[in-house]
Coordinates of C-alpha atoms in Angstrom, one line a residue:
M1 CA 38.1 -23.8 -10.2
N2 CA 34.6 -25.2 -10.6
T3 CA 31.4 -23.1 -10.9
L4 CA 30.3 -23.4 -7.2
S5 CA 33.7 -22.3 -6.0
R6 CA 33.6 -19.2 -8.3
I7 CA 30.1 -18.3 -7.0
I8 CA 31.3 -18.6 -3.4
Q9 CA 34.3 -16.5 -4.1
I10 CA 32.2 -13.8 -5.8
A11 CA 29.7 -13.9 -2.9
G12 CA 32.5 -13.4 -0.4
R13 CA 33.7 -10.4 -2.4
E14 CA 30.2 -9.0 -2.4
C15 CA 30.0 -9.5 1.4
R16 CA 33.1 -7.4 1.9
I17 CA 31.6 -4.7 -0.3
L18 CA 28.3 -4.7 1.6
V19 CA 29.9 -4.5 5.0
F20 CA 33.2 -2.6 4.6
K21 CA 33.3 -0.7 1.3
N22 CA 29.9 0.9 0.7
P23 CA 27.7 1.7 3.7
I24 CA 24.8 2.6 1.4
Y25 CA 24.0 -1.1 1.0
L26 CA 23.2 -1.7 4.6
F27 CA 21.5 1.6 4.9
C28 CA 19.1 0.8 2.0
M29 CA 18.8 -2.9 2.7
V30 CA 18.3 -2.8 6.5
L31 CA 17.8 0.6 8.0
I32 CA 15.3 2.0 5.5
P33 CA 13.1 -1.1 5.4
I34 CA 13.0 -1.3 9.2
T35 CA 12.1 2.4 9.4
V36 CA 9.4 2.0 6.7
I37 CA 7.9 -1.1 8.5
M38 CA 7.8 0.6 11.9
F39 CA 6.4 3.8 10.4
M40 CA 3.6 2.1 8.5
T41 CA 2.5 -0.2 11.4
T42 CA 2.7 2.7 13.9
L43 CA 0.9 5.2 11.7
L44 CA -2.0 2.8 11.2
S45 CA -1.9 1.2 14.7
A46 CA -5.3 2.4 15.6
G47 CA -6.8 0.4 12.7
Q48 CA -9.0 3.3 11.5
V49 CA -8.6 7.0 11.5
E50 CA -10.1 8.7 14.6
E51 CA -11.3 12.1 15.6
L52 CA -10.9 13.9 12.3
P53 CA -11.5 17.7 13.0
V54 CA -14.8 19.0 11.6
G55 CA -16.7 22.2 12.1
V56 CA -20.3 23.4 12.3
V57 CA -22.2 26.4 11.1
D58 CA -25.4 26.3 13.2
Q59 CA -27.7 29.2 12.2
D60 CA -30.8 27.5 13.5
N61 CA -29.6 27.1 17.1
T62 CA -32.4 24.9 18.4
S63 CA -32.4 21.8 20.5
T64 CA -32.8 19.7 17.3
S65 CA -29.8 21.3 15.6
R66 CA -27.7 20.9 18.8
Q67 CA -28.7 17.2 18.9
L68 CA -27.5 16.7 15.4
I69 CA -24.1 18.3 16.4
R70 CA -23.8 16.0 19.4
K71 CA -24.5 13.0 17.2
L72 CA -21.8 14.1 14.8
D73 CA -19.3 14.6 17.7
S74 CA -20.1 11.2 19.1
F75 CA -18.9 9.4 16.0
Q76 CA -15.5 7.7 16.3
T77 CA -14.2 9.2 13.1
S78 CA -15.2 12.9 13.6
Q79 CA -14.7 15.4 16.3
V80 CA -16.4 18.8 16.3
V81 CA -13.6 21.3 17.0
G82 CA -15.1 24.6 15.8
H83 CA -18.3 26.5 15.6
Y84 CA -18.4 29.2 12.9
A85 CA -20.7 32.1 12.3
N86 CA -21.1 31.6 8.5
V87 CA -20.1 29.4 5.6
N88 CA -17.2 31.7 4.5
D89 CA -15.5 31.3 7.9
A90 CA -15.8 27.6 7.8
R91 CA -14.6 27.4 4.2
N92 CA -11.5 29.4 5.2
A93 CA -10.9 27.0 8.0
I94 CA -10.9 24.1 5.6
Q95 CA -8.4 26.0 3.3
R96 CA -6.1 26.7 6.3
G97 CA -6.2 22.9 7.1
E98 CA -7.8 23.4 10.5
I99 CA -10.8 21.1 9.7
Y100 CA -11.6 18.6 7.0
A101 CA -15.3 19.3 6.7
F102 CA -18.2 21.3 8.2
L103 CA -21.9 20.9 8.6
F104 CA -24.2 23.8 7.6
I105 CA -27.6 24.0 9.4
P106 CA -29.5 27.0 8.0
E107 CA -32.0 29.0 10.0
G108 CA -35.5 27.5 10.1
T109 CA -34.4 23.9 9.7
T110 CA -36.3 22.6 12.8
G111 CA -39.5 24.5 11.8
G112 CA -39.3 23.1 8.3
L113 CA -38.9 19.6 9.6
S114 CA -41.9 19.9 11.9
L115 CA -44.0 21.2 9.0
S116 CA -42.7 18.7 6.5
H117 CA -41.3 21.4 4.2
Q118 CA -38.1 19.4 3.6
P119 CA -35.5 22.0 4.7
K120 CA -32.0 21.6 3.3
I121 CA -28.9 21.1 5.4
S122 CA -25.5 21.1 3.6
F123 CA -22.1 19.6 4.3
Y124 CA -18.8 20.4 2.7
Y125 CA -15.7 18.2 2.9
N126 CA -12.2 18.3 1.6
N127 CA -11.7 15.3 -0.7
A128 CA -8.1 16.2 -1.6
Y129 CA -7.3 13.8 1.3
L130 CA -9.0 10.6 0.2
T131 CA -9.3 8.9 3.6
A132 CA -10.3 12.0 5.5
G133 CA -12.7 13.1 2.8
S134 CA -14.5 9.7 2.5
N135 CA -14.8 9.2 6.3
T136 CA -16.1 12.7 7.0
F137 CA -18.5 12.4 4.1
R138 CA -19.9 9.2 5.6
D139 CA -20.4 10.7 9.0
L140 CA -22.0 13.9 7.7
K141 CA -24.4 12.0 5.5
T142 CA -25.3 9.7 8.4
V143 CA -26.1 12.8 10.6
A144 CA -28.3 14.3 7.9
T145 CA -30.2 11.0 7.6
L146 CA -30.6 10.6 11.3
G147 CA -32.0 14.2 11.6
S148 CA -34.8 13.5 9.2
A149 CA -35.4 10.1 10.7
G150 CA -35.7 11.5 14.2
V151 CA -38.3 14.0 13.2
G152 CA -40.2 11.3 11.2
Q153 CA -40.1 9.1 14.2
Q154 CA -41.7 11.8 16.4
K155 CA -44.4 12.5 13.9
L156 CA -45.3 8.8 13.4
S157 CA -45.3 8.2 17.2
A158 CA -47.7 11.2 17.6
I159 CA -50.3 9.7 15.3
G160 CA -50.2 6.3 17.2
K161 CA -47.8 4.2 15.2
T162 CA -46.0 1.4 17.1
E163 CA -42.2 1.2 17.3
H164 CA -42.2 -1.8 14.9
E165 CA -44.3 0.1 12.3
I166 CA -42.1 3.2 12.7
L167 CA -38.9 1.1 12.1
A168 CA -40.4 -0.6 9.1
Y169 CA -41.3 2.8 7.6
L170 CA -38.0 4.6 8.3
Q171 CA -35.7 1.6 7.5
P172 CA -37.6 -0.9 5.3
I173 CA -34.3 -2.9 4.6
S174 CA -31.9 -3.6 7.4
V175 CA -28.3 -4.3 6.3
D176 CA -26.3 -6.9 8.2
T177 CA -22.6 -6.5 7.3
H178 CA -20.1 -9.2 7.9
L179 CA -16.4 -8.3 7.0
L180 CA -14.5 -11.5 6.2
N181 CA -11.1 -12.0 7.9
N182 CA -11.0 -8.3 8.9
P183 CA -14.1 -7.6 11.0
W184 CA -12.4 -4.6 12.6
S185 CA -12.1 -2.8 9.2
S186 CA -8.5 -2.1 10.1
Y187 CA -6.6 0.0 7.6
N188 CA -3.4 -1.5 9.1
I189 CA -4.4 -5.0 7.9
Y190 CA -5.6 -3.7 4.5
L191 CA -2.7 -1.4 3.6
T192 CA 0.4 -2.3 5.5
T193 CA 0.5 -5.8 4.1
T194 CA 0.8 -4.3 0.6
M195 CA 2.4 -0.9 0.9
A196 CA 5.3 -2.0 3.1
P197 CA 6.2 -5.0 0.8
G198 CA 5.9 -2.5 -2.2
L199 CA 8.5 -0.3 -0.6
L200 CA 10.8 -3.3 0.2
M201 CA 10.5 -4.3 -3.5
L202 CA 11.5 -0.8 -4.5
M203 CA 14.7 -1.2 -2.5
M204 CA 15.3 -4.6 -4.0
F205 CA 14.9 -3.2 -7.6
L206 CA 17.3 -0.3 -6.9
I207 CA 20.0 -2.2 -5.0
S208 CA 20.1 -5.0 -7.7
A209 CA 20.6 -2.5 -10.5
Y210 CA 22.9 -0.3 -8.4
S211 CA 25.2 -3.1 -7.4
I212 CA 25.8 -4.1 -11.0
G213 CA 26.1 -0.5 -12.2
T214 CA 28.7 0.4 -9.6
E215 CA 31.0 -2.3 -11.1
L216 CA 31.2 0.0 -14.1
K217 CA 31.3 3.2 -12.1
F218 CA 34.2 2.1 -9.9
G219 CA 36.1 0.3 -12.7
T220 CA 35.9 -3.1 -11.2
S221 CA 33.8 -4.8 -13.9
H222 CA 36.7 -6.6 -15.5
E223 CA 37.8 -7.9 -12.1
W224 CA 34.3 -9.1 -11.4
M225 CA 34.0 -11.0 -14.7
L226 CA 37.5 -12.4 -14.4
M227 CA 36.5 -14.0 -11.0
A228 CA 33.5 -15.6 -12.8
D229 CA 35.8 -16.8 -15.6
G230 CA 33.8 -14.7 -18.1
D231 CA 30.5 -16.3 -17.2
P232 CA 27.9 -13.5 -16.5
I233 CA 25.4 -16.0 -15.0
V234 CA 28.0 -17.0 -12.4
A235 CA 28.9 -13.4 -11.8
V236 CA 25.4 -12.2 -11.2
I237 CA 24.4 -15.2 -9.0
G238 CA 27.5 -14.8 -6.8
K239 CA 26.7 -11.0 -6.5
M240 CA 23.0 -11.5 -5.7
I241 CA 23.3 -14.3 -3.1
P242 CA 24.5 -12.1 -0.1
Q243 CA 21.8 -9.5 -1.0
T244 CA 19.2 -12.2 -1.2
I245 CA 20.1 -13.4 2.3
V246 CA 19.8 -9.9 3.8
F247 CA 16.6 -9.1 2.0
L248 CA 15.1 -12.5 3.0
L249 CA 16.0 -11.8 6.7
V250 CA 14.3 -8.4 6.5
F251 CA 11.3 -9.7 4.6
Y252 CA 10.7 -12.6 6.9
G253 CA 11.3 -10.4 9.9
F254 CA 8.5 -8.1 8.6
E255 CA 6.2 -11.0 8.1
F256 CA 6.9 -12.4 11.6
Y257 CA 6.2 -9.0 13.0
I258 CA 2.9 -8.4 11.4
Y259 CA 1.5 -12.0 11.6
Y260 CA 2.8 -13.1 14.9
V261 CA 3.4 -9.9 16.9
L262 CA 0.6 -7.7 15.6
D263 CA -1.5 -10.8 14.9
F264 CA -2.7 -9.9 11.4
P265 CA -5.0 -12.6 10.1
H266 CA -3.2 -15.3 8.0
P267 CA -5.4 -18.4 7.6
G268 CA -3.2 -19.5 4.7
G269 CA -0.5 -20.7 7.1
V270 CA 3.2 -20.3 7.6
W271 CA 4.3 -22.3 4.5
A272 CA 2.4 -19.9 2.1
I273 CA 4.0 -17.0 3.9
L274 CA 7.5 -18.3 3.6
L275 CA 7.1 -19.3 0.0
L276 CA 5.6 -16.0 -1.0
G277 CA 8.4 -14.1 0.8
F278 CA 11.1 -16.1 -1.0
V279 CA 9.5 -15.7 -4.4
A280 CA 8.8 -12.0 -3.9
V281 CA 12.5 -11.3 -2.9
V282 CA 14.1 -13.3 -5.7
S283 CA 11.7 -12.1 -8.4
S284 CA 12.2 -8.5 -7.3
Q285 CA 16.0 -8.8 -7.5
S286 CA 15.7 -10.6 -10.8
F287 CA 13.5 -7.8 -12.2
G288 CA 16.1 -5.2 -11.2
V289 CA 18.8 -7.2 -12.9
F290 CA 16.6 -7.5 -16.0
L291 CA 16.0 -3.8 -16.2
F292 CA 19.8 -3.2 -15.9
G293 CA 20.3 -5.6 -18.8
L294 CA 17.8 -3.8 -20.9
A295 CA 19.4 -0.4 -20.2
P296 CA 23.0 -1.1 -19.0
S297 CA 23.5 2.3 -17.5
L298 CA 23.5 3.0 -13.7
R299 CA 21.4 6.1 -14.0
M300 CA 18.9 4.8 -16.6
S301 CA 18.3 1.4 -15.0
M302 CA 17.7 2.9 -11.5
T303 CA 15.3 5.4 -13.1
M304 CA 13.4 2.6 -14.7
C305 CA 13.3 0.7 -11.4
S306 CA 12.0 3.7 -9.5
L307 CA 9.3 4.4 -12.1
L308 CA 8.0 0.9 -12.3
A309 CA 8.1 0.4 -8.6
M310 CA 6.1 3.6 -7.9
L311 CA 3.6 2.8 -10.6
G312 CA 3.3 -0.6 -9.0
F313 CA 1.5 0.9 -6.0
S314 CA -1.3 2.2 -8.3
M315 CA -1.4 -0.9 -10.5
S316 CA -1.4 -3.5 -7.7
G317 CA -5.1 -3.0 -7.0
C318 CA -4.7 -2.4 -3.2
T319 CA -6.2 1.1 -3.4
F320 CA -8.2 0.9 -6.7
P321 CA -9.4 -2.4 -8.2
V322 CA -7.7 -3.3 -11.4
F323 CA -10.9 -4.8 -12.9
A324 CA -12.4 -1.3 -12.8
M325 CA -9.5 0.1 -14.8
D326 CA -9.3 0.5 -18.6
G327 CA -8.6 -2.7 -20.5
A328 CA -5.1 -1.6 -21.5
L329 CA -4.2 -0.8 -17.9
Q330 CA -5.5 -4.2 -16.8
L331 CA -3.2 -5.8 -19.3
L332 CA -0.3 -3.5 -18.2
S333 CA -0.8 -4.5 -14.6
W334 CA 0.8 -7.9 -15.3
I335 CA 4.3 -6.5 -15.7
F336 CA 4.4 -5.3 -12.0
P337 CA 5.6 -7.8 -9.5
L338 CA 3.7 -6.0 -6.7
R339 CA 0.4 -6.8 -8.5
H340 CA 1.1 -10.5 -8.3
Y341 CA 2.3 -10.3 -4.7
F342 CA -1.0 -8.6 -3.7
I343 CA -3.2 -11.1 -5.4
I344 CA -1.3 -14.1 -3.9
Y345 CA -1.4 -12.5 -0.5
Q346 CA -5.2 -11.8 -0.8
T347 CA -5.9 -15.3 -2.1
N348 CA -3.6 -17.7 -0.4
I349 CA -2.7 -15.9 2.9
F350 CA -5.5 -13.5 3.8
N351 CA -8.3 -15.7 2.6
G352 CA -6.6 -19.1 3.0
F353 CA -7.4 -20.6 -0.4
P354 CA -5.0 -23.3 -1.8
L355 CA -2.0 -22.0 -3.9
V356 CA -3.6 -23.3 -7.1
Y357 CA -6.2 -20.6 -6.9
A358 CA -3.6 -18.0 -7.7
W359 CA -1.4 -20.1 -10.1
P360 CA -1.3 -17.4 -12.9
H361 CA 0.3 -15.0 -10.4
W362 CA 2.7 -17.6 -9.0
T363 CA 3.7 -18.3 -12.6
M364 CA 4.3 -14.6 -13.4
L365 CA 6.6 -14.3 -10.4
I366 CA 8.6 -17.3 -11.5
I367 CA 8.8 -15.8 -15.0
F368 CA 10.3 -12.6 -13.4
M369 CA 12.9 -14.9 -11.8
I370 CA 14.1 -16.2 -15.1
L371 CA 14.1 -12.9 -17.0
P372 CA 17.7 -12.0 -16.3
F373 CA 18.9 -15.0 -18.3
F374 CA 17.7 -13.2 -21.4
V375 CA 19.9 -10.2 -20.9
M376 CA 23.1 -11.8 -19.6
R377 CA 24.8 -11.2 -22.9
N378 CA 24.0 -7.4 -22.6
I379 CA 25.4 -7.4 -19.1
Y380 CA 28.6 -9.1 -20.1
R381 CA 29.1 -6.8 -23.0
A382 CA 28.5 -3.8 -20.8
M383 CA 31.0 -4.9 -18.2
M384 CA 33.7 -5.7 -20.7
V385 CA 33.2 -2.9 -23.3
Y386 CA 31.2 0.1 -21.9
K387 CA 32.8 3.0 -20.1
Y388 CA 31.0 4.7 -17.3
I389 CA 29.5 8.1 -18.1
P390 CA 28.5 10.2 -15.1

């Protein structure tokens, strides 16, 4: 029997395992990824967070303070849901999770503004929730700035300054912001395109290591190697092909959904999307096989896969830029496939640059694809000699 026939025979055996013998495969390869994709895209469907609950402590109770509160409530991100008598009540509301922030306007604020005494208004926000904290901080700071600017505008107008002179005094530099490729500042476009593939890669890592480890667990490793005529490369390729097909269908379905149903920007074109999807799937599977070869134990290899996959979210650069990390962490980021996926997506798909602009990261994904060949001897020895220990 030639090599191709053995690969097809092993692939057929793996298909029977996937469909009939172990339902965990289809659960982890199809149901969980689809659930994750729908959850992520639905959670962030509005693009940005809206109407975060905030509170107000208004001890001044004047038309100026009420105007500030109305401005805060008019922002898309914040919604005033409570008025509190003092700071302690508002702080307790934050601790109970009823609000994310509150604005404190002390007594005498309006009088101080009119007399140029620079009264202080305070705002407190819960930064334990990064998105909610940063958005409420932005709105509260804007309200504080608008309050002082409004009083300044009235005073300058009273002494005869024109509208142009007032604007030049209050805002000497006007910022004109242009967001490339994502003018809506949509968190869905920024986060889903990296977080969802990262979770899909986690499943690929785990399933690749699990499928090899269960050959030891269920005592079928000798049968598997016998079908491959003792060639671990043939055995692994035959086992991975059905999984690769399923993962590719799921991954391409995800890409079709976000790019052609949700209409995420993708000026890089369909060929870059298809190529990145294929390389991402195969490199992730190869990385899982490689980790099993390093530690040929079902429990240890899956633990390593989980650890590296979860660290990949932090090291990918989608939430905190890698160039701002410590030098050792920047170097360490190269061992995470998600990091290279993120850079390639940002460069070649999101911004539409040619593939050559991200060639080091394409190269790294290709290196991940050939890593299993360096541990095939360990896999063969594990299948033929090792005994499964629960």
